[in-house]
Each structure stands twice: as structure tokens, then as C-alpha cells.
mmCIF file of C-alpha atoms and ligand atoms in Angstrom:
data_model
loop_
_atom_site.group_PDB
_atom_site.id
_atom_site.type_symbol
_atom_site.label_atom_id
_atom_site.label_comp_id
_atom_site.label_asym_id
_atom_site.label_seq_id
_atom_site.Cartn_x
_atom_site.Cartn_y
_atom_site.Cartn_z
ATOM 1 C CA MET A 1 6.908 8.068 -14.560
ATOM 2 C CA LYS A 2 3.563 7.185 -14.062
ATOM 3 C CA LEU A 3 1.321 5.429 -11.419
ATOM 4 C CA TYR A 4 -1.930 4.139 -12.477
ATOM 5 C CA TYR A 5 -4.354 4.055 -9.773
ATOM 6 C CA LEU A 6 -8.125 3.700 -8.429
ATOM 7 C CA PRO A 7 -8.773 6.069 -5.788
ATOM 8 C CA GLY A 8 -7.974 5.022 -2.111
ATOM 9 C CA ALA A 9 -6.871 1.680 -3.541
ATOM 10 C CA CYS A 10 -3.688 0.394 -2.032
ATOM 11 C CA GLN A 11 -1.392 2.142 -4.393
ATOM 12 C CA ILE A 12 -2.158 5.220 -1.434
ATOM 13 C CA GLY A 13 0.850 3.339 -0.077
ATOM 14 C CA ILE A 14 2.928 4.633 -3.520
ATOM 15 C CA HIS A 15 1.428 7.482 -4.303
ATOM 16 C CA ALA A 16 2.711 8.273 -0.600
ATOM 17 C CA LEU A 17 6.058 7.248 -1.093
ATOM 18 C CA LEU A 18 6.331 8.565 -4.345
ATOM 19 C CA ALA A 19 5.227 12.347 -2.621
ATOM 20 C CA GLU A 20 7.746 11.993 -0.154
ATOM 21 C CA ILE A 21 10.381 11.208 -2.073
ATOM 22 C CA GLY A 22 9.528 14.028 -3.726
ATOM 23 C CA ARG A 23 10.711 13.374 -8.063
ATOM 24 C CA PRO A 24 8.323 14.754 -10.787
ATOM 25 C CA PHE A 25 5.646 11.735 -11.557
ATOM 26 C CA LYS A 26 2.012 11.813 -13.296
ATOM 27 C CA ILE A 27 -0.892 9.716 -12.218
ATOM 28 C CA GLU A 28 -3.747 8.180 -14.202
ATOM 29 C CA GLN A 29 -6.400 6.109 -13.307
ATOM 30 C CA ALA A 30 -6.795 2.596 -13.958
ATOM 31 C CA ALA A 31 -10.136 1.153 -14.772
ATOM 32 C CA ARG A 32 -11.981 -1.787 -12.423
ATOM 33 C CA PRO A 33 -13.344 -4.942 -14.419
ATOM 34 C CA ASP A 34 -16.763 -4.358 -14.127
ATOM 35 C CA THR A 35 -16.801 -1.156 -16.433
ATOM 36 C CA PRO A 36 -16.277 -0.310 -20.411
ATOM 37 C CA GLU A 37 -12.445 1.318 -19.987
ATOM 38 C CA PHE A 38 -11.256 -2.577 -18.609
ATOM 39 C CA GLU A 39 -10.153 -4.426 -21.210
ATOM 40 C CA ALA A 40 -8.055 -0.801 -22.676
ATOM 41 C CA TYR A 41 -6.445 -1.038 -19.364
ATOM 42 C CA THR A 42 -5.195 -4.833 -19.435
ATOM 43 C CA GLN A 43 -3.300 -3.634 -22.248
ATOM 44 C CA ILE A 44 -1.904 -1.261 -19.933
ATOM 45 C CA ASN A 45 -1.779 -3.678 -17.630
ATOM 46 C CA PRO A 46 -2.564 -7.347 -18.315
ATOM 47 C CA LYS A 47 -2.701 -8.454 -14.759
ATOM 48 C CA GLY A 48 -5.803 -5.628 -14.470
ATOM 49 C CA LYS A 49 -4.340 -4.704 -11.020
ATOM 50 C CA VAL A 50 -3.105 -1.671 -9.253
ATOM 51 C CA PRO A 51 -0.396 -0.208 -8.568
ATOM 52 C CA ALA A 52 0.861 -0.160 -11.859
ATOM 53 C CA LEU A 53 4.246 1.971 -12.398
ATOM 54 C CA ILE A 54 5.058 2.541 -16.073
ATOM 55 C CA ARG A 55 8.686 3.755 -15.569
ATOM 56 C CA ASP A 56 10.658 6.082 -17.832
ATOM 57 C CA ASP A 57 11.844 3.849 -20.300
ATOM 58 C CA GLY A 58 7.958 2.950 -20.481
ATOM 59 C CA SER A 59 8.560 -0.774 -19.109
ATOM 60 C CA LEU A 60 5.347 -1.426 -16.478
ATOM 61 C CA LEU A 61 6.305 -2.162 -13.283
ATOM 62 C CA THR A 62 3.481 -3.956 -10.575
ATOM 63 C CA GLU A 63 3.543 -5.810 -7.017
ATOM 64 C CA PHE A 64 3.419 -2.846 -4.696
ATOM 65 C CA PRO A 65 7.097 -4.487 -2.665
ATOM 66 C CA VAL A 66 8.601 -3.847 -6.575
ATOM 67 C CA ILE A 67 7.907 -1.324 -6.516
ATOM 68 C CA ALA A 68 8.523 0.176 -3.425
ATOM 69 C CA LEU A 69 11.583 -1.474 -3.511
ATOM 70 C CA TYR A 70 12.273 0.329 -6.930
ATOM 71 C CA LEU A 71 11.922 3.592 -5.412
ATOM 72 C CA ALA A 72 13.952 3.469 -2.654
ATOM 73 C CA ARG A 73 16.403 1.783 -5.217
ATOM 74 C CA ILE A 74 16.536 4.497 -7.617
ATOM 75 C CA ASN A 75 16.649 7.306 -4.793
ATOM 76 C CA PRO A 76 19.450 6.207 -2.296
ATOM 77 C CA GLU A 77 19.876 9.770 -0.835
ATOM 78 C CA ARG A 78 16.153 9.363 0.246
ATOM 79 C CA GLU A 79 17.087 6.422 1.949
ATOM 80 C CA LEU A 80 14.371 4.279 2.553
ATOM 81 C CA ILE A 81 16.471 0.556 1.818
ATOM 82 C CA PRO A 82 18.724 -0.213 4.246
ATOM 83 C CA THR A 83 22.338 -0.695 2.528
ATOM 84 C CA ASP A 84 23.158 -4.071 4.479
ATOM 85 C CA VAL A 85 21.969 -7.056 3.766
ATOM 86 C CA GLU A 86 20.398 -8.156 7.154
ATOM 87 C CA GLY A 87 17.932 -4.280 6.780
ATOM 88 C CA GLU A 88 17.078 -4.780 3.424
ATOM 89 C CA ILE A 89 15.797 -7.601 3.766
ATOM 90 C CA ARG A 90 13.752 -7.299 6.892
ATOM 91 C CA VAL A 91 12.484 -4.544 5.966
ATOM 92 C CA LEU A 92 11.317 -6.002 2.745
ATOM 93 C CA GLU A 93 10.052 -9.298 5.200
ATOM 94 C CA MET A 94 7.858 -7.109 6.442
ATOM 95 C CA THR A 95 6.836 -5.176 3.579
ATOM 96 C CA GLU A 96 6.101 -8.209 1.734
ATOM 97 C CA TYR A 97 4.003 -9.425 5.021
ATOM 98 C CA LEU A 98 2.144 -6.652 5.525
ATOM 99 C CA VAL A 99 1.023 -5.877 1.723
ATOM 100 C CA SER A 100 0.524 -10.084 0.675
ATOM 101 C CA THR A 101 -1.493 -11.627 4.103
ATOM 102 C CA VAL A 102 -2.231 -8.274 6.000
ATOM 103 C CA HIS A 103 -4.195 -6.623 2.937
ATOM 104 C CA MET A 104 -4.843 -9.658 0.762
ATOM 105 C CA GLN A 105 -5.356 -12.120 3.310
ATOM 106 C CA GLY A 106 -6.255 -9.914 6.071
ATOM 107 C CA TYR A 107 -8.536 -6.939 4.463
ATOM 108 C CA THR A 108 -9.532 -8.118 0.453
ATOM 109 C CA ARG A 109 -11.663 -11.095 2.903
ATOM 110 C CA ALA A 110 -12.691 -8.929 5.202
ATOM 111 C CA ARG A 111 -14.322 -6.420 3.045
ATOM 112 C CA ARG A 112 -15.081 -8.216 -0.299
ATOM 113 C CA PRO A 113 -16.090 -12.400 1.209
ATOM 114 C CA GLY A 114 -17.473 -13.216 -1.924
ATOM 115 C CA LYS A 115 -13.793 -12.488 -3.397
ATOM 116 C CA PHE A 116 -12.957 -16.317 -1.173
ATOM 117 C CA THR A 117 -16.406 -17.400 -0.795
ATOM 118 C CA PRO A 118 -19.228 -17.607 -3.437
ATOM 119 C CA ASN A 119 -22.302 -18.460 -0.817
ATOM 120 C CA GLU A 120 -23.298 -15.705 0.472
ATOM 121 C CA SER A 121 -23.678 -17.875 3.405
ATOM 122 C CA ASP A 122 -20.217 -18.361 4.238
ATOM 123 C CA HIS A 123 -19.007 -14.313 3.911
ATOM 124 C CA GLU A 124 -19.926 -13.635 8.015
ATOM 125 C CA ALA A 125 -17.502 -16.004 8.877
ATOM 126 C CA VAL A 126 -15.024 -14.698 6.105
ATOM 127 C CA LYS A 127 -15.540 -11.215 7.227
ATOM 128 C CA ALA A 128 -14.285 -12.430 10.876
ATOM 129 C CA GLN A 129 -11.134 -14.998 9.574
ATOM 130 C CA GLY A 130 -10.202 -11.669 7.461
ATOM 131 C CA LEU A 131 -10.977 -9.201 10.388
ATOM 132 C CA LYS A 132 -8.261 -11.862 12.616
ATOM 133 C CA ILE A 133 -5.309 -11.711 9.915
ATOM 134 C CA PHE A 134 -5.473 -8.483 9.401
ATOM 135 C CA GLN A 135 -5.960 -7.209 13.120
ATOM 136 C CA ALA A 136 -2.941 -9.496 13.929
ATOM 137 C CA GLY A 137 -1.559 -7.469 11.501
ATOM 138 C CA LEU A 138 -1.867 -4.496 12.952
ATOM 139 C CA ASP A 139 -1.436 -5.584 16.481
ATOM 140 C CA ARG A 140 1.979 -7.287 15.248
ATOM 141 C CA ALA A 141 3.111 -3.400 13.581
ATOM 142 C CA GLU A 142 2.173 -1.385 16.675
ATOM 143 C CA GLN A 143 4.447 -4.341 18.924
ATOM 144 C CA GLN A 144 7.150 -3.804 15.805
ATOM 145 C CA ILE A 145 6.772 -0.063 16.112
ATOM 146 C CA GLY A 146 7.503 -0.140 20.497
ATOM 147 C CA GLY A 147 8.955 3.400 21.377
ATOM 148 C CA LYS A 148 9.777 4.254 17.968
ATOM 149 C CA GLU A 149 8.534 6.334 15.008
ATOM 150 C CA TRP A 150 8.752 4.102 12.367
ATOM 151 C CA LEU A 151 8.340 -0.283 11.922
ATOM 152 C CA PHE A 152 12.450 -0.007 11.833
ATOM 153 C CA ASP A 153 15.019 3.017 13.065
ATOM 154 C CA LYS A 154 14.666 5.298 10.032
ATOM 155 C CA MET A 155 11.981 5.677 7.798
ATOM 156 C CA SER A 156 11.939 2.602 5.252
ATOM 157 C CA ILE A 157 9.176 1.574 2.353
ATOM 158 C CA ALA A 158 7.318 -0.825 5.155
ATOM 159 C CA ASP A 159 6.419 2.170 6.985
ATOM 160 C CA PHE A 160 4.522 2.837 3.087
ATOM 161 C CA ALA A 161 2.485 -0.538 3.428
ATOM 162 C CA LEU A 162 1.844 -0.131 7.185
ATOM 163 C CA PHE A 163 0.604 3.634 6.349
ATOM 164 C CA TYR A 164 -2.411 2.388 3.547
ATOM 165 C CA LEU A 165 -3.937 -0.668 6.177
ATOM 166 C CA GLU A 166 -3.649 2.410 8.922
ATOM 167 C CA HIS A 167 -5.535 4.576 6.647
ATOM 168 C CA TRP A 168 -8.209 1.829 5.708
ATOM 169 C CA CYS A 169 -8.552 1.074 9.117
ATOM 170 C CA VAL A 170 -9.115 5.268 10.185
ATOM 171 C CA LEU A 171 -11.457 5.607 6.853
ATOM 172 C CA ASN A 172 -12.969 2.654 6.819
ATOM 173 C CA GLY A 173 -13.755 1.188 10.835
ATOM 174 C CA ILE A 174 -12.201 -2.064 9.539
ATOM 175 C CA GLY A 175 -9.743 -3.503 12.884
ATOM 176 C CA THR A 176 -8.732 -1.383 15.543
ATOM 177 C CA LEU A 177 -5.338 1.080 15.857
ATOM 178 C CA GLY A 178 -3.089 1.134 19.007
ATOM 179 C CA PRO A 179 -2.048 4.439 19.823
ATOM 180 C CA ARG A 180 1.854 3.410 17.951
ATOM 181 C CA CYS A 181 -0.065 2.692 14.642
ATOM 182 C CA GLN A 182 -2.094 5.744 15.240
ATOM 183 C CA ALA A 183 0.621 8.329 15.684
ATOM 184 C CA HIS A 184 2.702 6.836 12.502
ATOM 185 C CA HIS A 185 -0.185 6.851 10.111
ATOM 186 C CA ASP A 186 -0.641 10.777 11.406
ATOM 187 C CA ARG A 187 3.266 11.343 11.298
ATOM 188 C CA LEU A 188 2.511 10.444 7.598
ATOM 189 C CA TRP A 189 -0.684 12.289 7.214
ATOM 190 C CA SER A 190 0.753 15.297 8.465
ATOM 191 C CA LYS A 191 3.256 15.594 5.568
ATOM 192 C CA VAL A 192 1.263 18.173 3.761
ATOM 193 C CA GLU A 193 2.745 16.477 -0.179
ATOM 194 C CA ILE A 194 1.331 12.636 1.422
ATOM 195 C CA ARG A 195 -2.236 14.463 2.204
ATOM 196 C CA HIS A 196 -2.346 15.870 -0.929
ATOM 197 C CA ALA A 197 -1.261 12.857 -3.111
ATOM 198 C CA VAL A 198 -3.449 11.083 -1.440
ATOM 199 C CA GLU A 199 -6.544 13.563 -1.670
ATOM 200 C CA SER A 200 -5.938 14.075 -5.320
ATOM 201 C CA GLU A 201 -7.420 10.214 -5.909
ATOM 202 C CA LEU A 202 -9.727 11.210 -5.130
ATOM 203 C CA ILE A 203 -10.403 14.906 -6.588
ATOM 204 C CA ALA A 204 -9.713 13.642 -9.803
HETATM 205 N N1 GSH B 1 0.135 -8.143 -5.542
HETATM 206 C C1 GSH B 1 -0.564 -6.881 -5.708
HETATM 207 C C2 GSH B 1 -2.163 -6.933 -5.658
HETATM 208 C C3 GSH B 1 -2.401 -5.798 -6.226
HETATM 209 C C4 GSH B 1 -4.565 -5.327 -5.703
HETATM 210 O O1 GSH B 1 -4.854 -5.863 -5.577
HETATM 211 N N2 GSH B 1 -4.399 -4.642 -5.651
HETATM 212 C C5 GSH B 1 -6.281 -4.132 -6.078
HETATM 213 C C6 GSH B 1 -6.036 -2.902 -5.095
HETATM 214 S S1 GSH B 1 -6.505 -2.695 -3.382
HETATM 215 C C7 GSH B 1 -6.316 -3.756 -7.277
HETATM 216 O O2 GSH B 1 -6.229 -4.095 -8.184
HETATM 217 N N3 GSH B 1 -8.246 -4.250 -6.881
HETATM 218 C C8 GSH B 1 -8.738 -3.941 -8.426
HETATM 219 C C9 GSH B 1 -9.779 -5.533 -8.884
HETATM 220 O O3 GSH B 1 -9.369 -6.239 -8.133
HETATM 221 O O4 GSH B 1 -10.732 -5.327 -9.582
HETATM 222 C C10 GSH B 1 0.599 -6.394 -5.426
HETATM 223 O O5 GSH B 1 1.454 -6.104 -4.429
HETATM 224 O O6 GSH B 1 0.426 -4.698 -6.222
#
């Protein structure tokens, strides 16, 4: 299995999940659209995005929530997705919200307003709109963790979606983590395998 990454991008959630699962995997750097290597990367992943997972049979899997679900399903002994329907859909609901709304609509606006408007004069308004969506997501997660260690009763794939958003917040100072999200982040970050995996992207 091979994970394509861009240093520090959202695939750190999948990278951390792979490290937590503990089966062997490889990583390879993808390419950004503004580089000469991008054309070659689109031959591997036509969407040109990360995360992209090459599975053991050589096939490509994309989209964070789907990759995370796949990894949970093929490693059932790790119990990273509930097996009952209600439990499963609630974990997927949260994972989808964190990736599609909090990241794609919130963080991306706050960090890269130019993706949403060509007018530089609108950038500050777009950033503010993004920060509001991003912070609302962090606040919702803070509430959901409550007195638990994880978003749900057990660690699940949703925790790895939350982890990369928390990590961005810590690193880039976009948004504010409440004490439960900070502890949730630190709980995962204190796992040596996860820390090494995420840091290896920057070293490579
Ligand atoms: N819907 C995709 C979105 C992935 C995505 O936007 N990834 C960003 C990194 S955080 C990316 O590849 N950015 C490169 C670019 O847009 O050029 C998913 O859930 O995996």
C-alpha cells in the first residue's frame, strides 16, 4: 500500500491512521499543480489531489472519508468503525462534516481565499467567512468530545479527520482549540508512531 502526500497537507490524518493501524505501508510525495512534476502525478491520480492511496492490487483510492473507511474495514480488529448501522453512520457523518465542510469550506477559505474569489479586495471577507465555519467545526467537536477521550465512545476514523484540523490549528494559528480538542490532539500526537509518520513528511 502506498500513500501519496504533500508535506503537512490533509493526508496527515490518513498517514496517522496508517501508523495507528501498524501494517506496513510506503509513502511518496505527490506534486502541486504549479510544478513540472504535476503532469506526471495526474497520470497516477487524475484528480491531482492528496490523499491518494495505491492499494495492494495497484488500484487507486481517493477522498479522505472513503480511504479512512476502507482502512478501517480491512483492519476490523482495530475497531476503528462501529459494526452496527447506527454507530457506523454517525462516525461517517462526523468524518464527512469535518472534511467536506470544516476543511474544504472553512479552513480552505481562511487559508486560501484566492480559490474562492479572484478579487483581492474580497479576500479578507472570504477569510473571515472561512474562519467562522472552521471555528464552528472545532467548537462542535469540543462539545461532542465532552467528558470522553474521543469523538465517540471509542477511537474511530472520525478522530483522524479531527486530528489533522487540530494540527493545522496548532501549527498555523487559524482558529482556537478548546481544552478537550487540545487534549484530543495531544493524545494522538503523543503516540510515537503517529508523530514519526507526520514528521517524516517534512523530513522527506
Ligand atoms: N475531497 C478531497 C480533497 C482533498 C484535498 O483538497 N487535498 C488538498 C490538500 S489538503 C490538495 O490536494 N491540495 C492540492 C491542490 O489543491 O492543489 C478529499 O477528501 O480527499
